[in-house]
Short mmCIF file of C-alpha atoms in Angstrom, two decimals:
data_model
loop_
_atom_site.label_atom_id
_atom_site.label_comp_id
_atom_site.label_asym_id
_atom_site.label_seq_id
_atom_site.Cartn_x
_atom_site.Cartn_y
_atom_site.Cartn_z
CA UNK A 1 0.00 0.00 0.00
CA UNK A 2 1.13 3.55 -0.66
CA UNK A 3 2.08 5.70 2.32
CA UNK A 4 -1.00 7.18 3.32
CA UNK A 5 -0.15 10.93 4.86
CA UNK A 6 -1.39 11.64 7.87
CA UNK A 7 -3.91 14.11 8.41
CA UNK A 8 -3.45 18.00 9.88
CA UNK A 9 -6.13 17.20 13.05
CA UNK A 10 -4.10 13.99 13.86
CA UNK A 11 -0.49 16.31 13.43
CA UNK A 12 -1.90 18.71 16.15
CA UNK A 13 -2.92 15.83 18.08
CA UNK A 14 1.07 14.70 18.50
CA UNK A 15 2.45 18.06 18.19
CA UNK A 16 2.56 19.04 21.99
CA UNK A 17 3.70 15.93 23.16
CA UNK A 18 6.31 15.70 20.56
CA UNK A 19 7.54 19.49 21.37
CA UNK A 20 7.69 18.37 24.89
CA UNK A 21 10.06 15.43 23.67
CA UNK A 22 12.04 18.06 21.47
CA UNK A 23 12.61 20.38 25.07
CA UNK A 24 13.88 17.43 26.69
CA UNK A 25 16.15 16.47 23.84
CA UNK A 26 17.60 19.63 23.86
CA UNK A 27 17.71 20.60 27.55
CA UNK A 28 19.78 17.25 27.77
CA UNK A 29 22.26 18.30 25.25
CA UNK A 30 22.79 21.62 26.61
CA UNK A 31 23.76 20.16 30.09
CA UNK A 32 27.20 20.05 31.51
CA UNK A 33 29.94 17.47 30.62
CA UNK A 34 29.47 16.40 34.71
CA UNK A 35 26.21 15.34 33.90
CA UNK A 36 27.34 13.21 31.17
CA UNK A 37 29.57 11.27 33.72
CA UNK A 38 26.77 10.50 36.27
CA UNK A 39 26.04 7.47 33.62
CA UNK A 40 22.79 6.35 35.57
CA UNK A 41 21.60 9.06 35.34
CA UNK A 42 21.99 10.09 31.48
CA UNK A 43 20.16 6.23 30.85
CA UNK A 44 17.52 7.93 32.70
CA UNK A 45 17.27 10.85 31.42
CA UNK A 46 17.68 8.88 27.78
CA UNK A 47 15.09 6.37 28.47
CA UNK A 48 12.54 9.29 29.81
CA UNK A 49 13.21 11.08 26.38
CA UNK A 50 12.73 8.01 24.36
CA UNK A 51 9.35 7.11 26.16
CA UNK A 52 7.86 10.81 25.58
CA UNK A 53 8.74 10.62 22.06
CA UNK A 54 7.22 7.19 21.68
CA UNK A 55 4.04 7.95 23.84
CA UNK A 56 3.67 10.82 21.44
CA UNK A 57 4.12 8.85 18.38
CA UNK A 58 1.88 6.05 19.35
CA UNK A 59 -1.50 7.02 17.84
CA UNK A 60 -0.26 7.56 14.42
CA UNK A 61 1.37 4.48 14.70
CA UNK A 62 -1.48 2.40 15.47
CA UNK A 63 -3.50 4.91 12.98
CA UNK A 64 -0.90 3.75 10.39
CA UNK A 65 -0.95 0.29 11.59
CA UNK A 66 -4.64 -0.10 11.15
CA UNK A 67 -4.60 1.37 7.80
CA UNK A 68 -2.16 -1.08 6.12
CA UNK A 69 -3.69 -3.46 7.69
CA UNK A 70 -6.96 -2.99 6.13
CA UNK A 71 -5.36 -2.41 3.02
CA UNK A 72 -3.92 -5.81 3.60
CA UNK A 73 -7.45 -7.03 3.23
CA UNK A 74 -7.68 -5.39 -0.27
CA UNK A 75 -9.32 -2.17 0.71
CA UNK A 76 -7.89 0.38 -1.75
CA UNK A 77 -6.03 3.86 -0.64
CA UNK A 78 -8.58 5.78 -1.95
CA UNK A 79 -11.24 4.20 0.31
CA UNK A 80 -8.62 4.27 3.04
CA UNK A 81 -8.22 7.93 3.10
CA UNK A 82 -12.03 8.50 3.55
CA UNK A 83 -12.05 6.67 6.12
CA UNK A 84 -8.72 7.79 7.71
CA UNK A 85 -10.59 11.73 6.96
CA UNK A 86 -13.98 10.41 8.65
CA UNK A 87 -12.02 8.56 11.58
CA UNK A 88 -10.65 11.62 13.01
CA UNK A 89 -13.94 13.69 12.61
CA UNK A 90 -15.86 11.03 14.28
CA UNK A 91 -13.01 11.16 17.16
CA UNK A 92 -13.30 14.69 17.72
CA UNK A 93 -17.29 14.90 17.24
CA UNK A 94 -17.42 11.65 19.84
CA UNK A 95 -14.41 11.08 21.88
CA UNK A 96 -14.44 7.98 20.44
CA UNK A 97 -11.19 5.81 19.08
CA UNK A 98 -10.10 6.79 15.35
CA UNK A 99 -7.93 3.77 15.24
CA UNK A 100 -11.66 1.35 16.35
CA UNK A 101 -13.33 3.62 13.80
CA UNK A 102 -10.48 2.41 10.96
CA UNK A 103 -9.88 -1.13 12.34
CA UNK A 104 -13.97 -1.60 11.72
CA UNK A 105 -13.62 -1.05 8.16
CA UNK A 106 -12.56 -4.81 7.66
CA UNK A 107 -15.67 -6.45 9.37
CA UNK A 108 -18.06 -3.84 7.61
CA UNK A 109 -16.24 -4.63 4.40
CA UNK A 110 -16.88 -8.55 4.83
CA UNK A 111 -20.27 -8.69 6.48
CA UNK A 112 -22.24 -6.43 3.72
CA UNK A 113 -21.16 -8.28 0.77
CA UNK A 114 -20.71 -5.52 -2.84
CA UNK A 115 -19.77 -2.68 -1.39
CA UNK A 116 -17.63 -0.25 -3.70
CA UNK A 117 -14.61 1.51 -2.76
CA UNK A 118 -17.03 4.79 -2.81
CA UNK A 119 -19.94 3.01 -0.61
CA UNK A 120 -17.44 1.72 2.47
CA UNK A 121 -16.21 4.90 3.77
CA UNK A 122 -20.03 6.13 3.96
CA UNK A 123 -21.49 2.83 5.20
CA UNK A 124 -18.39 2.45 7.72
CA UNK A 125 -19.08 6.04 8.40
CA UNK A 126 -23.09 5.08 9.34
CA UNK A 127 -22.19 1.92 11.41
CA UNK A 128 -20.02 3.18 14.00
CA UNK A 129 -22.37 6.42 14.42
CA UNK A 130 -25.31 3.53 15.01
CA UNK A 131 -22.69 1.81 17.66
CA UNK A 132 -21.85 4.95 19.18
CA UNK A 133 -25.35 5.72 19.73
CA UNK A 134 -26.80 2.54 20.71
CA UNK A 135 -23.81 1.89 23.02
CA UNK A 136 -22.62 -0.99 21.13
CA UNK A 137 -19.52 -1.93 19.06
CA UNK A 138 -18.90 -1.70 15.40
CA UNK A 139 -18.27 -5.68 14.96
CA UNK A 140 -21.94 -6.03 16.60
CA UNK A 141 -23.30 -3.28 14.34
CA UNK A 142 -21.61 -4.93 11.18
CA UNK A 143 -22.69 -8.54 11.90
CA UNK A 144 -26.76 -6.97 12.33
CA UNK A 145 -26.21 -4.88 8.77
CA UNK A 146 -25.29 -7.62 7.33
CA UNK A 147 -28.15 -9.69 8.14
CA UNK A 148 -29.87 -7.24 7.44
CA UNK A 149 -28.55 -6.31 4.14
CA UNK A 150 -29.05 -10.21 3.26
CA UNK A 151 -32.56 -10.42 4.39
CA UNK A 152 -33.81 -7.08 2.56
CA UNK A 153 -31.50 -7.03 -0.23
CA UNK A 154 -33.93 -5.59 -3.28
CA UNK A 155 -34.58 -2.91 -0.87
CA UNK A 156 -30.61 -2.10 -0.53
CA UNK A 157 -30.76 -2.46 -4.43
CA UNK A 158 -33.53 -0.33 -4.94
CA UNK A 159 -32.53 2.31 -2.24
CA UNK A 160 -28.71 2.23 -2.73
CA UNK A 161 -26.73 0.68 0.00
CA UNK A 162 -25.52 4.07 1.51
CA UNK A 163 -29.16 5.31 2.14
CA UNK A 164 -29.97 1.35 3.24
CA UNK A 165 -27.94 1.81 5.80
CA UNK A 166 -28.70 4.73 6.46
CA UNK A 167 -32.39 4.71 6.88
CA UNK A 168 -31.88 1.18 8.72
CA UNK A 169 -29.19 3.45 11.47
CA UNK A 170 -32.47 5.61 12.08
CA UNK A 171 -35.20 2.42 12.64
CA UNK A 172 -32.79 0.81 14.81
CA UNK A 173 -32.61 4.35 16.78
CA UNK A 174 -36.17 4.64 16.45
CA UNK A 175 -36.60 0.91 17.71
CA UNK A 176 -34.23 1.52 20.77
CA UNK A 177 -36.79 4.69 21.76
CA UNK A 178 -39.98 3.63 21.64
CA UNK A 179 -39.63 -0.47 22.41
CA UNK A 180 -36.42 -0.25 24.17
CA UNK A 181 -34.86 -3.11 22.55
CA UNK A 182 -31.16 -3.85 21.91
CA UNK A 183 -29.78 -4.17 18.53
CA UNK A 184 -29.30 -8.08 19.19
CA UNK A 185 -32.64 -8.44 20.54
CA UNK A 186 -33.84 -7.50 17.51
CA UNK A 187 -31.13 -9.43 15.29
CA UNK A 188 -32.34 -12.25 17.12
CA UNK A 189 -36.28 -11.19 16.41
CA UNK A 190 -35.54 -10.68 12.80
CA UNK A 191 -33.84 -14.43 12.98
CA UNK A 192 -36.37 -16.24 15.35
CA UNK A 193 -39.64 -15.30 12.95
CA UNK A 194 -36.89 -17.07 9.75
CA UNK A 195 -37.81 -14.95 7.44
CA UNK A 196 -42.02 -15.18 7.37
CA UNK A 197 -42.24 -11.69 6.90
CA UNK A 198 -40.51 -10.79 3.65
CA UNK A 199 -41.49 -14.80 2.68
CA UNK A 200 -45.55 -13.06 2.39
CA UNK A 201 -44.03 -9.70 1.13
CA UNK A 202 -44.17 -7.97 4.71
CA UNK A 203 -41.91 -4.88 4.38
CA UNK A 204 -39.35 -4.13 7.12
CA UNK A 205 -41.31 -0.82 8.65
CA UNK A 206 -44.18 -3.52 9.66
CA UNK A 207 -41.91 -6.49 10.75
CA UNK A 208 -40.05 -4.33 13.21
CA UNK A 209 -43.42 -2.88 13.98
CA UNK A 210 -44.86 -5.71 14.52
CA UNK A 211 -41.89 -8.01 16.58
CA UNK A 212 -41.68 -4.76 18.14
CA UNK A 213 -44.87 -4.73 20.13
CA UNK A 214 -45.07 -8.29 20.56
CA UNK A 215 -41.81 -8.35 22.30
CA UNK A 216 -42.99 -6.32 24.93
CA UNK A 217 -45.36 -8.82 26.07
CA UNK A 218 -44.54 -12.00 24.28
CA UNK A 219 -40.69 -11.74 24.71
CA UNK A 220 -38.81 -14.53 23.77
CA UNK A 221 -41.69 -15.76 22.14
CA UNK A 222 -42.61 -13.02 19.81
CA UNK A 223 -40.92 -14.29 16.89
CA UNK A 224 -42.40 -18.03 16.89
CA UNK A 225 -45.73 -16.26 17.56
CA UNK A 226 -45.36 -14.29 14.76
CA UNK A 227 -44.09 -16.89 12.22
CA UNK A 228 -47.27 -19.03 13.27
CA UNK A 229 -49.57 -16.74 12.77
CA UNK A 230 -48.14 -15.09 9.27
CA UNK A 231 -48.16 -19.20 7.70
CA UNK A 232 -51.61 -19.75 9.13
CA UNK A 233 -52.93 -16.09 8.48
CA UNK A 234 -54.89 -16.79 5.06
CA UNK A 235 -56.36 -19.82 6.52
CA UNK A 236 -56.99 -19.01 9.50
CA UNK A 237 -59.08 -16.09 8.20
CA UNK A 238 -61.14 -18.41 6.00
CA UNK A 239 -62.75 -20.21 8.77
CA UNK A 240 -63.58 -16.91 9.91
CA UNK A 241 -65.60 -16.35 7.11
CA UNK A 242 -62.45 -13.72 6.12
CA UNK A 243 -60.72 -12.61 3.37
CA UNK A 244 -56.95 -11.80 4.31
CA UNK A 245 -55.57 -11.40 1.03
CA UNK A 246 -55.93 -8.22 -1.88
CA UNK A 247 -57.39 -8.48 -5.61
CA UNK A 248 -53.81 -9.56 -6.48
CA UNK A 249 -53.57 -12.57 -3.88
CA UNK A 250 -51.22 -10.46 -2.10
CA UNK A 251 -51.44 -10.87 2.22
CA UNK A 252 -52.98 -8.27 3.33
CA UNK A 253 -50.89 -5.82 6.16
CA UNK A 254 -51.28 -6.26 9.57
CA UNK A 255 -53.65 -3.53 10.33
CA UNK A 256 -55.62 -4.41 7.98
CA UNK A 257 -56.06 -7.85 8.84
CA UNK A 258 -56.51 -7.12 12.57
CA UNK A 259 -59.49 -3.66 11.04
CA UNK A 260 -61.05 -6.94 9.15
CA UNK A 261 -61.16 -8.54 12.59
CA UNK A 262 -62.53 -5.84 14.46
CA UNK A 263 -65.40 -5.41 11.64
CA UNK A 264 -65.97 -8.93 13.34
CA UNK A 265 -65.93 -9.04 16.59
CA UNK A 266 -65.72 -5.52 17.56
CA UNK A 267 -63.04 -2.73 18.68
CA UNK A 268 -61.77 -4.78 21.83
CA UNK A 269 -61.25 -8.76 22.53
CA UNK A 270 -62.40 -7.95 26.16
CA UNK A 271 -64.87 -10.31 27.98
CA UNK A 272 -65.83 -11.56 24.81
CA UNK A 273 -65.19 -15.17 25.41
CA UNK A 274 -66.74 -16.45 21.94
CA UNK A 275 -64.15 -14.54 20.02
CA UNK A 276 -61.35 -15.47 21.93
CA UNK A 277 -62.67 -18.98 21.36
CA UNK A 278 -63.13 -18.63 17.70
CA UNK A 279 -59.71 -16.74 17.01
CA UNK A 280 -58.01 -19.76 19.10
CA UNK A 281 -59.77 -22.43 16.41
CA UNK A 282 -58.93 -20.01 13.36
CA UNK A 283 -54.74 -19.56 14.58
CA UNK A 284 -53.85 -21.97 17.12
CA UNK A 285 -51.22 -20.26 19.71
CA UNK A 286 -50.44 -17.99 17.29
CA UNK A 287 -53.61 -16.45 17.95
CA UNK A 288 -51.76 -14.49 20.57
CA UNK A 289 -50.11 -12.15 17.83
CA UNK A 290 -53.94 -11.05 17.81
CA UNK A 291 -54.58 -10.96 21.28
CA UNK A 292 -51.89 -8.84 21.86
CA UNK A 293 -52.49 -6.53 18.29
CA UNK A 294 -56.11 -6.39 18.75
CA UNK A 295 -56.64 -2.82 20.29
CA UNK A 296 -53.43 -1.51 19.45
CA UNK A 297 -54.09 -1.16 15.79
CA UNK A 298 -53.58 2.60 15.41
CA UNK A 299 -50.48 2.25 17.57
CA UNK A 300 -49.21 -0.23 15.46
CA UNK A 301 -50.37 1.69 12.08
CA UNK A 302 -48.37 5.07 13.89
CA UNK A 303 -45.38 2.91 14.52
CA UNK A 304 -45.08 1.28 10.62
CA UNK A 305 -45.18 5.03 9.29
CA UNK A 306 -42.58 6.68 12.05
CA UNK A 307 -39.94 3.44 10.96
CA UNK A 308 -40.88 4.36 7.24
CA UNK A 309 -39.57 8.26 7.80
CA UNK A 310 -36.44 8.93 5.95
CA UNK A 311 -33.95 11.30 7.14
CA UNK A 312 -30.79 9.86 6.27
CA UNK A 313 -28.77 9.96 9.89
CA UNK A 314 -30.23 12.75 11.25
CA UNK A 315 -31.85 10.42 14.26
CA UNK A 316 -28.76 8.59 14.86
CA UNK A 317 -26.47 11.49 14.95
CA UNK A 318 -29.21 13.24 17.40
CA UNK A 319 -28.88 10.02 19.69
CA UNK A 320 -25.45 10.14 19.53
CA UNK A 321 -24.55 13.35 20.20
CA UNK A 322 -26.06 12.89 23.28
CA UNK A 323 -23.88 10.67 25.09
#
């Protein structure tokens, strides 16, 4: 890899440690020749110099350690010095580590699979600003865009992976707000329900929705519930008398599956043992995810639309910033 310069910020950074190394230097060679003699204590003095100068030289060697290392990986210079340029901004903006910020490039690089040299700086740029603010780590946050990019990839496609991970930064911010849940929590969410979701052409707004709400009083068990119910939906509806697909055969949304319902049995569940009955023949267990949907439908509806907002990382830098 070609010697990548180091930046002005991370020059001023080292240059008053390094002018205290240069006083020492010199305040040794101006001292007497009786000095000299005393040999233990010119190694002293020697070794005191040497550690000052290599305390101050220490982050741009790991800086410049980190970079070839990536490069090692196959990450071109030009990608390099982005992130090199966005490493130290982020340091200064956070107080975070520029060398972390760098050294996550490789993981980011490997877990979203495609990225140009032009899309890595901004998506490396997006993942450790969603760490930062969720108070996680950039390995974590790579492994969950990943699945994530995997699991919604025509939306990546048809967004651009930059604004993908972008808009996916805020819904994870948005997530950690109103539901409280980790980013794992909801990795593992996204993992437990296998895929139902996008499977019956559920977009991601409604699926984090959804596992969203269930989580706070299914736990655990808010992704089986949810898989149930989504492969038994249509069928379920049928002995219900109900309709839960469009002209086009298409599932119909979860509001509007659970408004269908209430055109049934009526705006709440409550003390009416017949429905509770019926909905337990029509879904099995999974007739919890109704249960527990029934008369939070606006909710939910209010919740699908926030997630859908698009504001690039204006949420997640808010979050951040912060802390």
């Amino acid at each position: 890899m070609k010697q990548l310069d180091f930046t002005l910020s991370l020059i001023d950074k080292l240059s008053r440690p390094l002018k205290q190394a240069q006083s020492s230097v010199t305040g040794f060679a101006e001292k007497s020749k009786a000095a000299f003699m005393q040999i233990g204590g010119g190694v002293l003095a020697l070794a005191g110099t040497g550690m000052a100068i290599r305390g101050a030289l220490s982050p741009a060697i790991e800086m410049y350690d980190a970079l070839n290392d990536a490069a090692s990986k196959g990450i071109d210079d030009q990608a390099l010095k982005a992130v090199q340029r966005d490493a130290l901004r982020f340091s200064t903006t956070y107080g975070a580590s520029a060398v972390e910020f760098v050294q996550s490039t490789e993981s980011i690089n490997s877990a979203i699979a495609g990225l140009t040299g032009n899309e890595l700086p901004k998506v490396t740029k997006v993942a450790n600003t969603l760490a930062f603010a969720l108070k996680s780590t950039a390995a974590e946050t790579a492994e969950f865009m990943g699945q994530m990019f995997g699991n919604f990839s025509a939306d990546a496609e048809r967004l651009g992976r930059v604004q993908f991970a972008e808009q996916l930064a805020g819904k994870m911010v948005y997530m950690r707000k109103v539901f409280g849940t980790e980013m794992g929590t909801i990795k593992d969410l996204m993992e437990g329900a296998r895929g139902v979701g996008t499977n019956y052409g559920v977009g991601l707004d409604e699926q984090l929705a959804v596992l969203g709400q269930l989580n706070r009083t299914l736990g655990t068990e808010a992704s089986s519930a949810y898989e149930g119910f989504m492969t038994g939906a249509i069928e379920g509806g049928k002995k219900l008398g109900l309709s839960f697909t469009d002209a086009t055969g298409k599932m119909l949304s979860m509001p509007e599956m659970l408004i269908k319902l209430q055109g049934k049995y009526g705006k709440s569940l409550e003390g009416n043992l017949k429905a509770q009955a019926e909905l337990d023949a029509a879904f099995g267990d999974s007739s919890a995810v109704v249960k527990h949907l029934y008369g939070n439908v606006a909710l939910l509806q209010r919740n699908i639309t926030e997630l859908g907002g698009s504001d690039g990382l204006k949420r997640t830098q808010e979050m951040a910033s912060k802390l």
